[in-house]
Amino acid sequence: MSKATNERNSKQTSKTLHQASKSSKPPPPFSLPPGSIQPFLKTLDTDKVYITHIDTLPWAFKRRIFAVPVLLNVAIIVLIVYRLYRVVPTYTLILLSTMGAQNAATINFDSLSWSQFFWLSSQRGLMFIIDYMLYEFIYSWPVDFFGGVPSSPAKWRWRVGFQDKEIIVRVSRKWHAELDKDLITGNNDKAFQEKIMPAIDRQYMHEKTGYLLMDKNWELDFQSMVTATEMVKDGVVELDNFEKTVLVHKKDFGWLIWPVHRLDKGSDDEGRKKIVAFKDKLTAMGKESVFFRWIELIQYESTQPGGFTPERQASAMRQAKEIFESQGINFELFWREIGGMEGMPGMELRS
């Protein structure tokens, strides 16, 4: 077989594999996004992971919370201005002195003892250190808060205001650079358990306004929040598209979504307590991975065409039982110990 033929076969095989990958379904819990949210997805960075949700806390409460960083940054600006007022003349004299001018900042070494010289040097050294620390660590706070590019907390509030329903968009911090998009194939459970799952915990999100959800793993994408709000206002995208959802981009599929809010809907306080007990029990047994496999299973079954029918609920329950037994967990005994299956999505039916 000629070299040209081999190359053609190789290209055809590669093309076939690529097409097969493109035609395959996204692995659970992710699915392809609806067309209605595509205009927003086009504005996002494909290298990062996003979480959207709608903050429904009262607007007055959000205003009180936001007043704290506003006042703090105003106080910092006042401190910086006062510091500049005090030290600029001193630094000006020191600069002129180094250029040969005789002034109050000039050090006459011949008239100073070693102790006097040491004391004067220490004073100036401490002044330099304090001002450097202010510039390096404090000065950037009000700059980023009021004038950050492309957007900032102040710009976001100026353009969006305070509303009872606000779109919040969180974006992954630097950890996404180490994240192979194997995340969506289940090969990166650590990212799921340590980065994503804590960030979408219902109780965690319920207790805080969107502005307070920044932490070591997630920051707020203020520009995306402004863009999303304006798109909803202009009728380009529906508000419901921003319910609690995880957004991940993968080359083979494009943007994928995990509509976490579907797991929240219809679950009352008793059901949520049951889910917490379910997770805590598995964690205590050292089987926390079973919980995340259950999450993926329920999400997959509930997002199939036709909805989460009784047949699919029964299928989910049977598959869950297999998952438990594969990990050496007595399925029936486990549920008896936490008070039964009532209130657990996908577990209401018995085979």
Coordinates of C-alpha atoms in Angstrom, one line a residue:
M1 CA 0.0 0.0 0.0
S2 CA 1.4 3.4 -1.0
K3 CA 2.4 6.1 1.5
A4 CA -0.3 8.4 0.0
T5 CA -3.0 5.7 0.5
N6 CA -1.9 5.3 4.1
E7 CA -2.1 9.0 4.7
R8 CA -5.6 9.1 3.2
N9 CA -6.8 6.2 5.3
S10 CA -5.3 7.9 8.4
K11 CA -7.1 11.1 7.7
Q12 CA -10.4 9.3 7.0
T13 CA -10.0 7.4 10.3
S14 CA -9.3 10.5 12.2
K15 CA -12.3 12.3 10.6
T16 CA -14.5 9.3 11.4
L17 CA -13.4 9.3 15.0
H18 CA -13.9 13.0 15.3
Q19 CA -17.4 12.8 13.8
A20 CA -18.3 9.9 16.2
S21 CA -17.1 12.0 19.1
K22 CA -19.2 14.9 17.9
S23 CA -22.3 12.8 17.5
S24 CA -22.0 11.1 20.9
K25 CA -24.0 12.3 23.8
P26 CA -22.3 14.3 26.6
P27 CA -21.6 12.2 29.7
P28 CA -23.8 12.8 32.7
P29 CA -24.5 15.0 34.5
F30 CA -23.8 17.4 31.6
S31 CA -26.1 18.0 28.6
L32 CA -26.1 20.3 25.6
P33 CA -27.5 23.8 26.4
P34 CA -30.7 25.1 24.9
G35 CA -30.3 27.4 22.0
S36 CA -31.9 30.3 24.0
I37 CA -28.7 30.7 26.1
Q38 CA -26.2 30.5 23.3
P39 CA -25.9 34.4 22.9
F40 CA -24.6 34.5 26.5
L41 CA -22.3 31.5 26.2
K42 CA -20.5 33.1 23.3
T43 CA -19.3 35.8 25.6
L44 CA -17.6 33.4 28.1
D45 CA -14.0 32.2 28.2
T46 CA -13.9 28.6 27.0
D47 CA -10.9 27.8 29.3
K48 CA -12.9 28.5 32.5
V49 CA -15.7 26.9 34.5
Y50 CA -18.7 28.9 35.4
I51 CA -21.6 28.7 37.8
T52 CA -24.7 30.8 37.4
H53 CA -27.7 31.2 39.7
I54 CA -30.4 33.8 40.5
D55 CA -29.9 35.6 43.9
T56 CA -33.5 36.0 45.3
L57 CA -32.6 37.7 48.6
P58 CA -34.4 41.0 49.1
W59 CA -32.8 44.0 47.4
A60 CA -32.7 46.0 50.6
F61 CA -30.6 43.3 52.3
K62 CA -28.2 43.2 49.3
R63 CA -27.8 47.0 49.6
R64 CA -26.9 46.7 53.2
I65 CA -24.4 44.0 52.5
F66 CA -22.8 46.0 49.6
A67 CA -22.6 49.1 51.8
V68 CA -19.8 47.4 53.8
P69 CA -17.2 47.1 51.0
V70 CA -18.2 50.5 49.7
L71 CA -17.5 52.2 53.1
L72 CA -14.4 50.1 53.6
N73 CA -12.9 51.2 50.2
V74 CA -13.9 54.8 50.8
A75 CA -12.1 54.7 54.1
I76 CA -9.0 53.3 52.3
I77 CA -9.1 56.1 49.8
V78 CA -9.3 58.7 52.6
L79 CA -6.3 56.9 54.3
I80 CA -4.3 56.9 51.1
V81 CA -5.1 60.6 50.4
Y82 CA -4.1 61.5 53.9
R83 CA -0.9 59.5 53.7
L84 CA 0.0 61.2 50.4
Y85 CA -0.6 64.6 52.0
R86 CA 1.8 63.7 54.7
V87 CA 4.6 62.0 52.8
V88 CA 4.7 63.6 49.3
P89 CA 6.6 66.7 50.7
T90 CA 9.0 64.4 52.5
Y91 CA 9.7 62.3 49.4
T92 CA 10.1 65.5 47.3
L93 CA 12.8 66.8 49.6
I94 CA 14.6 63.4 49.7
L95 CA 14.5 63.3 45.8
L96 CA 15.9 66.8 45.5
S97 CA 18.5 66.0 48.1
T98 CA 19.7 63.0 46.1
M99 CA 20.1 65.4 43.1
G100 CA 22.4 67.6 45.1
A101 CA 20.1 70.2 46.6
Q102 CA 20.6 71.1 50.3
N103 CA 17.4 70.9 52.2
A104 CA 15.9 69.6 55.5
A105 CA 16.1 66.0 54.1
T106 CA 19.9 66.2 53.4
I107 CA 22.0 64.0 55.7
N108 CA 25.2 65.6 56.9
F109 CA 27.3 62.6 57.7
D110 CA 30.1 64.7 59.3
S111 CA 27.8 66.1 62.0
L112 CA 26.1 62.8 62.9
S113 CA 27.2 60.1 65.3
W114 CA 26.7 56.5 64.3
S115 CA 23.8 56.1 66.6
Q116 CA 22.1 59.2 65.1
F117 CA 22.8 57.9 61.6
F118 CA 21.3 54.5 62.5
W119 CA 18.2 56.1 64.0
L120 CA 17.6 58.4 61.0
S121 CA 18.2 55.5 58.6
S122 CA 15.8 53.3 60.5
Q123 CA 13.1 56.0 60.4
R124 CA 13.4 56.4 56.7
G125 CA 13.6 52.7 56.1
L126 CA 10.4 52.1 58.1
M127 CA 8.7 54.9 56.1
F128 CA 9.7 53.3 52.8
I129 CA 8.5 49.9 54.0
I130 CA 5.1 51.1 55.2
D131 CA 4.4 53.1 52.0
Y132 CA 5.5 50.2 49.9
M133 CA 3.2 47.8 51.7
L134 CA 0.3 50.3 51.3
Y135 CA 1.0 50.6 47.6
E136 CA 1.5 46.8 47.0
F137 CA -1.4 45.4 49.1
I138 CA -3.9 48.2 49.9
Y139 CA -3.8 50.7 47.0
S140 CA -5.2 48.1 44.6
W141 CA -8.4 47.4 46.6
P142 CA -10.2 50.7 45.8
V143 CA -8.8 50.7 42.3
D144 CA -10.2 47.2 41.6
F145 CA -13.4 47.9 43.5
F146 CA -14.3 51.1 41.7
G147 CA -12.4 51.0 38.4
G148 CA -11.6 47.4 37.6
V149 CA -11.4 46.4 33.9
P150 CA -13.5 45.2 32.1
S151 CA -15.8 45.6 35.1
S152 CA -15.8 45.9 38.8
P153 CA -18.2 45.6 41.8
A154 CA -19.0 49.3 41.7
K155 CA -19.5 49.3 37.9
W156 CA -21.8 46.2 38.2
R157 CA -23.9 47.9 40.8
W158 CA -24.0 51.2 38.9
R159 CA -25.4 49.4 35.8
V160 CA -27.5 46.8 37.4
G161 CA -28.6 48.4 40.6
F162 CA -30.2 46.4 43.4
Q163 CA -33.0 44.0 42.5
D164 CA -34.9 41.2 44.1
K165 CA -33.8 38.8 41.4
E166 CA -30.2 39.2 40.3
I167 CA -28.1 37.1 38.0
I168 CA -24.9 35.9 39.6
V169 CA -22.0 34.4 37.5
R170 CA -19.1 32.8 39.3
V171 CA -16.0 31.9 37.4
S172 CA -13.2 29.5 38.4
R173 CA -10.0 31.0 39.7
K174 CA -6.5 29.7 38.6
W175 CA -7.4 26.1 39.4
H176 CA -9.1 25.7 36.0
A177 CA -5.6 26.0 34.4
E178 CA -4.7 22.7 35.9
L179 CA -8.0 21.1 35.0
D180 CA -8.1 18.8 32.1
K181 CA -11.6 18.8 30.6
D182 CA -11.7 15.1 31.7
L183 CA -13.8 16.7 34.4
I184 CA -16.9 16.0 32.4
T185 CA -16.1 12.4 31.8
G186 CA -15.9 11.5 35.4
N187 CA -12.1 11.1 35.5
N188 CA -11.6 14.2 37.7
D189 CA -13.8 13.5 40.7
K190 CA -11.4 15.6 42.8
A191 CA -12.5 18.7 41.0
F192 CA -16.1 17.8 41.4
Q193 CA -15.8 17.1 45.1
E194 CA -13.4 19.9 46.1
K195 CA -14.3 22.7 43.8
I196 CA -17.8 22.3 42.3
M197 CA -20.0 20.4 44.8
P198 CA -19.2 22.7 47.8
A199 CA -19.9 25.8 45.6
I200 CA -23.4 24.6 44.6
D201 CA -24.4 23.4 48.0
R202 CA -28.0 24.6 48.5
Q203 CA -27.6 25.7 52.1
Y204 CA -24.3 27.4 51.4
M205 CA -25.8 29.5 48.6
H206 CA -29.0 30.1 50.5
E207 CA -27.2 31.8 53.4
K208 CA -25.3 34.4 51.4
T209 CA -26.0 37.0 48.8
G210 CA -24.2 36.5 45.5
Y211 CA -21.6 39.1 46.3
L212 CA -20.4 37.0 49.3
L213 CA -19.9 33.8 47.3
M214 CA -16.3 34.7 46.4
D215 CA -13.7 32.3 47.9
K216 CA -10.4 30.7 47.1
N217 CA -11.9 28.7 44.3
W218 CA -14.4 31.1 42.7
E219 CA -14.7 34.7 42.0
L220 CA -17.5 36.8 40.5
D221 CA -17.4 37.6 36.8
F222 CA -18.9 41.1 37.1
Q223 CA -18.8 41.8 33.3
S224 CA -20.7 38.6 32.6
M225 CA -23.3 39.5 35.3
V226 CA -23.8 42.9 33.6
T227 CA -24.0 41.2 30.1
A228 CA -26.5 38.6 31.3
T229 CA -28.7 41.2 33.0
E230 CA -28.8 43.4 29.9
M231 CA -29.5 40.4 27.7
V232 CA -32.5 39.5 29.9
K233 CA -33.7 43.1 29.9
D234 CA -33.4 43.3 26.1
G235 CA -35.3 40.0 25.7
V236 CA -32.3 38.2 24.2
V237 CA -32.1 35.5 26.9
E238 CA -34.7 34.3 29.4
L239 CA -34.0 34.8 33.1
D240 CA -34.8 31.1 33.8
N241 CA -31.7 30.2 31.8
F242 CA -29.6 31.5 34.6
E243 CA -31.0 29.2 37.4
K244 CA -28.3 27.3 39.2
T245 CA -26.2 25.8 36.5
V246 CA -22.6 24.6 36.0
L247 CA -21.1 25.6 32.6
V248 CA -18.1 23.7 31.1
H249 CA -16.7 23.9 27.6
K250 CA -15.3 20.8 25.9
K251 CA -13.8 20.8 22.5
D252 CA -15.8 17.8 21.2
F253 CA -19.2 19.3 22.3
G254 CA -18.8 23.0 22.8
W255 CA -20.5 24.4 25.9
L256 CA -22.1 21.9 28.2
I257 CA -24.4 22.6 31.1
W258 CA -25.3 20.8 34.4
P259 CA -28.7 22.2 35.4
V260 CA -28.3 21.7 39.1
H261 CA -31.5 23.6 39.8
R262 CA -33.6 20.7 38.6
L263 CA -32.4 18.7 41.6
D264 CA -33.5 21.5 43.9
K265 CA -37.0 21.9 42.5
G266 CA -39.8 20.2 44.3
S267 CA -37.6 19.3 47.3
D268 CA -39.0 20.4 50.6
D269 CA -37.1 20.9 53.9
E270 CA -37.6 17.3 54.9
G271 CA -36.2 16.1 51.5
R272 CA -33.1 18.3 51.8
K273 CA -32.5 17.0 55.3
K274 CA -32.7 13.5 53.9
I275 CA -30.1 14.3 51.2
V276 CA -27.8 15.8 53.8
A277 CA -28.2 12.7 56.0
F278 CA -27.6 10.5 52.9
K279 CA -24.3 12.3 52.1
D280 CA -23.1 12.5 55.7
K281 CA -23.7 8.7 56.2
L282 CA -21.7 7.8 53.1
T283 CA -18.9 10.2 54.0
A284 CA -18.7 8.6 57.5
M285 CA -18.4 5.2 55.8
G286 CA -15.6 6.5 53.5
K287 CA -17.9 6.1 50.5
E288 CA -18.5 9.7 49.5
S289 CA -17.8 8.8 45.9
V290 CA -21.1 6.9 45.9
F291 CA -23.0 10.1 46.6
F292 CA -21.5 11.8 43.6
R293 CA -22.2 8.8 41.4
W294 CA -25.8 9.0 42.6
I295 CA -25.9 12.7 41.7
E296 CA -24.7 11.9 38.2
L297 CA -27.2 9.0 37.8
I298 CA -30.3 11.1 38.9
Q299 CA -29.2 14.0 36.8
Y300 CA -28.8 11.8 33.7
E301 CA -32.2 10.0 34.2
S302 CA -34.1 13.2 35.0
T303 CA -32.8 15.1 31.9
Q304 CA -33.9 12.4 29.3
P305 CA -36.6 13.3 26.8
G306 CA -40.0 12.9 28.4
G307 CA -38.9 13.8 31.9
F308 CA -38.3 11.8 35.1
T309 CA -41.1 9.2 34.5
P310 CA -41.9 6.5 37.0
E311 CA -40.1 4.0 34.7
R312 CA -37.0 6.1 34.8
Q313 CA -37.2 6.5 38.5
A314 CA -37.4 2.7 38.9
S315 CA -34.4 2.4 36.6
A316 CA -32.5 4.9 38.6
M317 CA -33.3 3.1 41.8
R318 CA -32.1 -0.3 40.4
Q319 CA -28.9 1.3 39.2
A320 CA -28.3 3.0 42.5
K321 CA -28.7 -0.4 44.2
E322 CA -26.0 -1.8 41.9
I323 CA -23.7 1.1 42.7
F324 CA -24.2 0.5 46.5
E325 CA -23.6 -3.2 46.2
S326 CA -20.5 -2.7 44.1
Q327 CA -19.0 -0.7 47.0
G328 CA -19.9 -3.4 49.5
I329 CA -22.8 -1.4 51.1
N330 CA -26.0 -3.3 52.2
F331 CA -28.6 -1.3 50.3
E332 CA -31.6 -2.1 52.4
L333 CA -29.8 -1.8 55.7
F334 CA -28.3 1.6 54.7
W335 CA -31.7 3.1 54.0
R336 CA -33.3 1.8 57.2
E337 CA -30.5 3.4 59.2
I338 CA -31.3 6.9 57.8
G339 CA -35.0 6.6 58.0
G340 CA -36.1 5.2 54.6
M341 CA -36.0 6.5 51.0
E342 CA -38.9 8.9 51.2
G343 CA -37.9 12.4 49.9
M344 CA -34.9 11.1 47.9
P345 CA -35.1 11.9 44.2
G346 CA -35.2 8.7 42.2
M347 CA -35.6 6.5 45.3
E348 CA -39.3 6.8 45.9
L349 CA -40.1 3.6 43.9
R350 CA -39.3 0.1 45.0
S351 CA -38.6 -2.8 42.7

